[in-house]
Amino acid sequence: MTAALIQARELRVEYPGRAGGRVRALRDVDLDILQGETLGLVGESGCGKSTLGRALLRVIEPASGRIEFDGTDLTRLRGRRLRRTRAELQMVFQDPFGSLNPRRRIADIVAEPLLRARGATRAEAAKAVAELLDLVGLGAEAGGRRPHEFSGGQRQRIGIARALASSPQFVVADEAVSALDVSIQAQVLNLLSDLVRDRGLTMLFISHDLGVVRHIADRIAVMYLGQIIEVASRDDFFAAPAHPYSRALLSSVPVLRPGDTRQQEVLEGELPDPANPPEGCLFRTRCPIAIERCRTHAPELREIAPGRSVRCHLPLVSSEQHLASSD
Ligand code: SF4
């Protein structure tokens, strides 16, 4: 069994509510991201995906819980040790243009993490930047130009080169291809897949687009209202999502299930207000198979098969078959 590079335990993020009090954006998240894998994190907008990605990098401070990176408790690191460890953890953003300083040359943008986090000399940085720009398919000559001279896909390649400059072990790609045309998406996805394989990276790939996630992820984690509600291998997940919410998400993308004659499940209603969540199961107000127990007892995330965990009293393995309830 592959070891976990990142382990989140009871990770909680809160922010001040409009009516006072605290609103939970992450609710005691437990999640392992295995060494060398790409974990796809999916869910509706506002469910906490980006908050989780940022909390794992300590860009957002958790209210409580623990994040272990390669055996080190990230939540306890401060000062220089935190800065040094952060070089191992990088992010590729959704908006490559917004995240690139328009006044700076590409070579300076990509070199910055090398100079800052790795203490490289100017000469070392220049050599590494040329190699990185080659690696992402832009060529070393791109270093002398500025961000506005590039297309969206090329700018995303620059963002990837910058993320790789400090030789990270772990990368969070947050909606990294969402702003790109479909044909360019495929190119950038292939580049990310190659980099994960060739450089031994571990990646959390956050997306609302299940088609994209299916293309790149080894395993899938589904979030709902700040909780992880299902974790499964990609093949198991797309063959038979076990949580009613996962099934509804997948049903809303019919192209993913050609020839599938099972009844489509429509996801009705809005994501509840995180400041005023339902009692019991958080998905109860939208769940087509809710029972009384769902109102009175919040389900735990439990393993229903090797490598497969679901937070539901009535997890499903297909349209026809319910696994035993946890009653
Ligand atoms: Fe639906 Fe109940 Fe499962 Fe929640 S616990 S997803 S309400 S069946």
XYZ file of C-alpha atoms and ligand atoms in Angstrom:
335
model
C 0.000 0.000 0.000
C 1.365 3.429 -0.958
C 2.084 5.758 1.975
C 0.249 9.049 2.391
C 2.268 12.193 1.621
C -0.474 14.446 3.019
C -2.752 13.508 5.888
C -5.475 15.846 7.109
C -7.077 14.940 10.418
C -10.167 16.619 11.859
C -9.266 19.711 9.868
C -11.612 22.579 10.588
C -11.705 26.029 8.990
C -14.087 28.694 10.246
C -14.892 32.254 9.303
C -16.981 34.955 10.999
C -20.720 34.723 10.170
C -22.787 37.726 9.100
C -25.089 37.330 12.095
C -22.175 36.826 14.498
C -20.792 33.460 15.551
C -18.538 31.259 13.444
C -19.384 29.497 10.160
C -17.651 26.228 9.378
C -16.148 26.093 5.895
C -14.415 22.771 6.620
C -15.983 20.310 9.034
C -13.415 18.017 10.598
C -11.995 16.796 7.309
C -10.019 13.530 7.321
C -8.217 12.898 4.048
C -5.110 11.045 2.865
C -3.348 11.998 -0.364
C -1.037 9.181 -1.367
C 2.529 9.610 -2.526
C 2.631 10.009 -6.325
C -1.120 10.056 -6.907
C -3.465 12.629 -8.362
C -6.489 12.965 -6.125
C -9.437 14.670 -7.810
C -11.529 16.811 -5.445
C -15.035 17.494 -6.746
C -18.252 19.132 -5.573
C -20.459 22.127 -6.266
C -19.092 25.614 -6.083
C -19.098 26.816 -2.462
C -18.694 23.319 -0.955
C -15.213 23.994 0.466
C -12.906 22.501 -2.201
C -10.693 25.562 -2.577
C -10.706 26.165 1.170
C -9.405 22.641 1.700
C -6.691 23.085 -0.968
C -5.539 26.331 0.611
C -5.697 24.972 4.146
C -3.463 22.036 3.150
C -0.868 24.555 1.962
C -1.350 26.681 5.103
C -2.425 29.630 2.961
C -5.522 29.555 5.195
C -5.015 28.892 8.889
C -7.183 26.041 10.195
C -9.171 26.666 13.370
C -8.233 23.166 14.556
C -7.014 19.801 13.340
C -3.738 18.533 11.969
C -2.042 18.414 8.568
C 0.882 16.039 8.207
C 3.191 16.462 5.249
C 5.637 13.584 4.870
C 5.383 12.950 8.616
C 5.798 16.615 9.685
C 2.902 18.378 11.408
C 2.483 21.450 9.189
C 0.084 23.117 11.583
C 2.875 23.479 14.179
C 5.512 24.946 11.863
C 6.409 28.608 12.214
C 8.935 31.081 10.774
C 11.825 29.757 8.707
C 10.880 26.099 8.960
C 7.400 26.903 7.644
C 8.820 28.959 4.749
C 11.261 26.201 3.858
C 8.557 23.518 3.975
C 6.205 25.686 1.927
C 8.643 25.438 -0.981
C 7.637 21.764 -1.139
C 3.951 22.702 -1.472
C 2.829 24.763 -4.439
C -0.320 25.907 -6.146
C -1.440 26.269 -9.764
C -4.228 28.853 -9.940
C -7.371 29.030 -12.057
C -6.633 32.458 -13.494
C -3.117 32.358 -14.903
C -3.282 35.981 -16.003
C -4.438 37.341 -12.651
C -1.682 35.444 -10.856
C 1.170 36.675 -13.098
C 2.536 40.184 -12.520
C 1.995 41.877 -15.938
C 5.027 44.169 -15.547
C 7.583 41.429 -14.937
C 9.422 39.284 -17.451
C 8.483 35.591 -17.490
C 12.037 34.628 -16.495
C 11.782 36.774 -13.340
C 8.328 35.398 -12.471
C 9.467 31.782 -12.753
C 12.807 32.468 -11.009
C 11.248 34.063 -7.940
C 10.525 30.850 -5.964
C 14.029 29.587 -6.754
C 15.687 32.730 -5.437
C 13.355 33.125 -2.464
C 12.737 29.594 -1.254
C 15.764 27.688 -2.530
C 18.411 30.408 -2.170
C 19.618 29.835 -5.748
C 22.173 32.214 -7.305
C 21.095 34.320 -10.310
C 23.072 32.060 -12.650
C 21.561 28.873 -11.184
C 18.085 30.383 -11.399
C 18.554 31.461 -15.046
C 19.633 27.925 -16.017
C 16.734 26.315 -14.120
C 14.210 28.761 -15.613
C 15.345 27.932 -19.162
C 14.929 24.199 -18.386
C 11.493 24.728 -16.831
C 10.216 26.785 -19.769
C 11.417 24.016 -22.071
C 9.761 21.408 -19.869
C 6.350 23.085 -20.089
C 6.686 23.417 -23.860
C 7.268 27.174 -24.174
C 10.992 27.222 -24.898
C 13.663 29.212 -23.069
C 13.185 32.272 -25.294
C 9.769 32.865 -23.633
C 11.676 34.124 -20.569
C 12.321 37.529 -22.109
C 8.645 38.277 -22.777
C 5.801 39.504 -20.553
C 2.493 37.748 -19.608
C 0.241 39.741 -21.991
C 2.185 38.352 -24.963
C 0.869 34.831 -24.284
C -2.453 33.037 -24.780
C -4.468 31.627 -21.842
C -3.044 28.124 -22.294
C 0.510 29.451 -22.528
C 0.007 31.546 -19.405
C -1.171 28.450 -17.575
C 2.057 26.726 -18.669
C 3.962 29.676 -17.174
C 1.980 29.237 -13.937
C 2.916 25.541 -13.915
C 6.611 26.358 -14.534
C 6.520 28.801 -11.613
C 4.839 26.208 -9.369
C 7.532 23.655 -10.273
C 10.467 26.054 -9.809
C 11.010 25.213 -6.147
C 10.901 21.444 -6.947
C 7.796 20.817 -4.840
C 6.598 17.380 -3.774
C 2.950 18.389 -3.567
C 0.934 20.620 -5.918
C -2.638 21.855 -5.542
C -4.169 22.628 -8.939
C -7.319 24.657 -8.243
C -9.619 24.752 -11.293
C -6.357 24.931 -13.240
C -7.915 24.360 -16.671
C -11.413 25.796 -16.105
C -10.647 29.123 -17.800
C -9.237 27.461 -20.937
C -10.841 26.381 -24.222
C -11.612 22.654 -24.361
C -8.827 21.893 -26.889
C -6.277 23.756 -24.738
C -7.595 22.062 -21.588
C -6.554 18.676 -22.977
C -3.013 19.923 -23.663
C -2.577 21.379 -20.177
C -4.087 18.241 -18.569
C -1.654 16.065 -20.500
C 1.217 18.306 -19.400
C 0.154 18.014 -15.745
C -0.205 14.204 -16.046
C 3.266 13.921 -17.580
C 4.795 16.084 -14.862
C 3.165 14.067 -12.074
C 4.506 10.861 -13.620
C 7.978 12.081 -14.604
C 8.769 14.173 -11.522
C 7.072 11.939 -8.969
C 4.706 14.726 -7.925
C 1.647 14.272 -5.763
C -1.301 16.427 -6.808
C -4.654 17.530 -5.466
C -6.656 18.421 -8.570
C -9.672 20.538 -7.662
C -12.423 20.886 -10.244
C -16.174 21.172 -10.609
C -15.816 19.410 -13.993
C -16.135 15.634 -13.629
C -15.036 15.033 -17.233
C -11.735 16.753 -16.565
C -11.257 14.949 -13.252
C -11.918 11.587 -14.856
C -9.158 12.314 -17.335
C -6.467 13.032 -14.766
C -7.278 11.607 -11.312
C -6.295 8.236 -9.803
C -8.789 8.593 -6.959
C -11.764 10.851 -6.357
C -12.890 12.646 -3.188
C -16.292 14.334 -3.118
C -17.090 17.302 -0.871
C -20.426 18.576 0.314
C -20.902 21.511 2.676
C -17.366 21.300 4.047
C -17.328 17.527 4.529
C -15.746 14.702 2.567
C -18.676 12.441 1.703
C -17.074 9.843 -0.587
C -13.568 8.649 -1.463
C -13.015 5.982 -4.124
C -10.713 4.917 -6.930
C -11.547 6.636 -10.189
C -12.819 3.433 -11.783
C -15.027 2.470 -8.844
C -16.381 5.988 -8.571
C -17.346 6.387 -12.199
C -18.672 2.823 -12.454
C -20.942 3.118 -9.399
C -20.830 6.222 -7.184
C -21.973 5.129 -3.725
C -23.244 8.356 -2.135
C -26.589 9.770 -3.356
C -24.926 13.162 -3.885
C -22.137 11.624 -5.990
C -24.742 9.835 -8.080
C -26.634 13.062 -8.663
C -23.426 14.881 -9.598
C -22.560 12.196 -12.107
C -26.080 12.046 -13.513
C -25.841 15.724 -14.338
C -23.020 14.906 -16.791
C -24.706 12.394 -19.156
C -21.804 12.352 -21.605
C -19.751 10.565 -18.937
C -22.064 7.577 -18.947
C -22.748 6.658 -22.560
C -25.123 3.728 -22.871
C -26.017 3.924 -19.180
C -29.684 3.077 -18.919
C -29.945 3.515 -15.152
C -32.388 6.110 -13.943
C -30.938 9.596 -13.855
C -31.015 11.276 -10.446
C -31.600 14.984 -10.581
C -29.906 17.149 -8.006
C -32.615 19.445 -6.705
C -32.399 22.498 -4.475
C -29.469 24.655 -3.513
C -26.474 23.965 -1.333
C -27.729 24.822 2.207
C -26.381 27.939 3.919
C -23.203 26.807 5.764
C -24.238 29.174 8.594
C -27.460 27.224 9.019
C -26.782 23.583 8.053
C -29.431 20.847 8.372
C -29.423 18.589 11.426
C -28.231 15.028 10.980
C -26.929 14.310 7.491
C -25.976 17.567 5.753
C -27.317 16.231 2.433
C -30.687 15.289 3.959
C -32.617 18.255 2.531
C -31.767 17.249 -1.065
C -31.474 13.490 -0.726
C -34.065 11.400 -2.641
C -33.679 8.379 -0.328
C -33.496 10.073 3.088
C -35.006 8.191 6.034
C -35.871 9.334 9.560
C -32.461 8.256 10.866
C -30.825 10.744 8.484
C -32.447 13.589 10.441
C -31.475 12.354 13.869
C -28.023 10.823 13.238
C -25.189 12.398 11.255
C -23.458 9.622 9.280
C -19.723 9.008 9.712
C -17.316 8.557 6.826
C -16.848 4.785 6.905
C -15.067 2.263 4.739
C -17.591 0.113 2.853
C -15.001 -1.728 0.752
C -11.197 -1.638 0.552
C -10.188 1.878 -0.517
C -13.750 3.087 -0.618
C -15.325 5.302 2.061
C -18.792 6.840 2.141
C -20.615 9.139 4.563
C -24.148 7.780 4.283
C -26.480 5.455 6.213
C -27.618 3.900 2.896
C -24.623 3.798 0.562
C -25.362 2.398 -2.867
C -23.252 0.186 -5.051
C -25.637 0.388 -7.998
C -29.134 1.664 -8.729
C -30.631 -1.597 -7.591
C -28.478 -2.599 -4.657
C -28.155 -0.970 -1.235
C -25.346 -1.975 1.085
C -26.343 -2.759 4.624
C -27.380 0.295 6.599
C -25.164 1.251 9.518
C -28.186 0.938 11.853
Fe -29.287 10.537 2.075
Fe -29.510 9.649 4.544
Fe -27.406 8.956 3.077
Fe -27.672 11.414 4.005
S -27.392 9.568 5.221
S -27.076 10.845 1.955
S -29.869 11.727 3.837
S -29.543 8.406 2.719
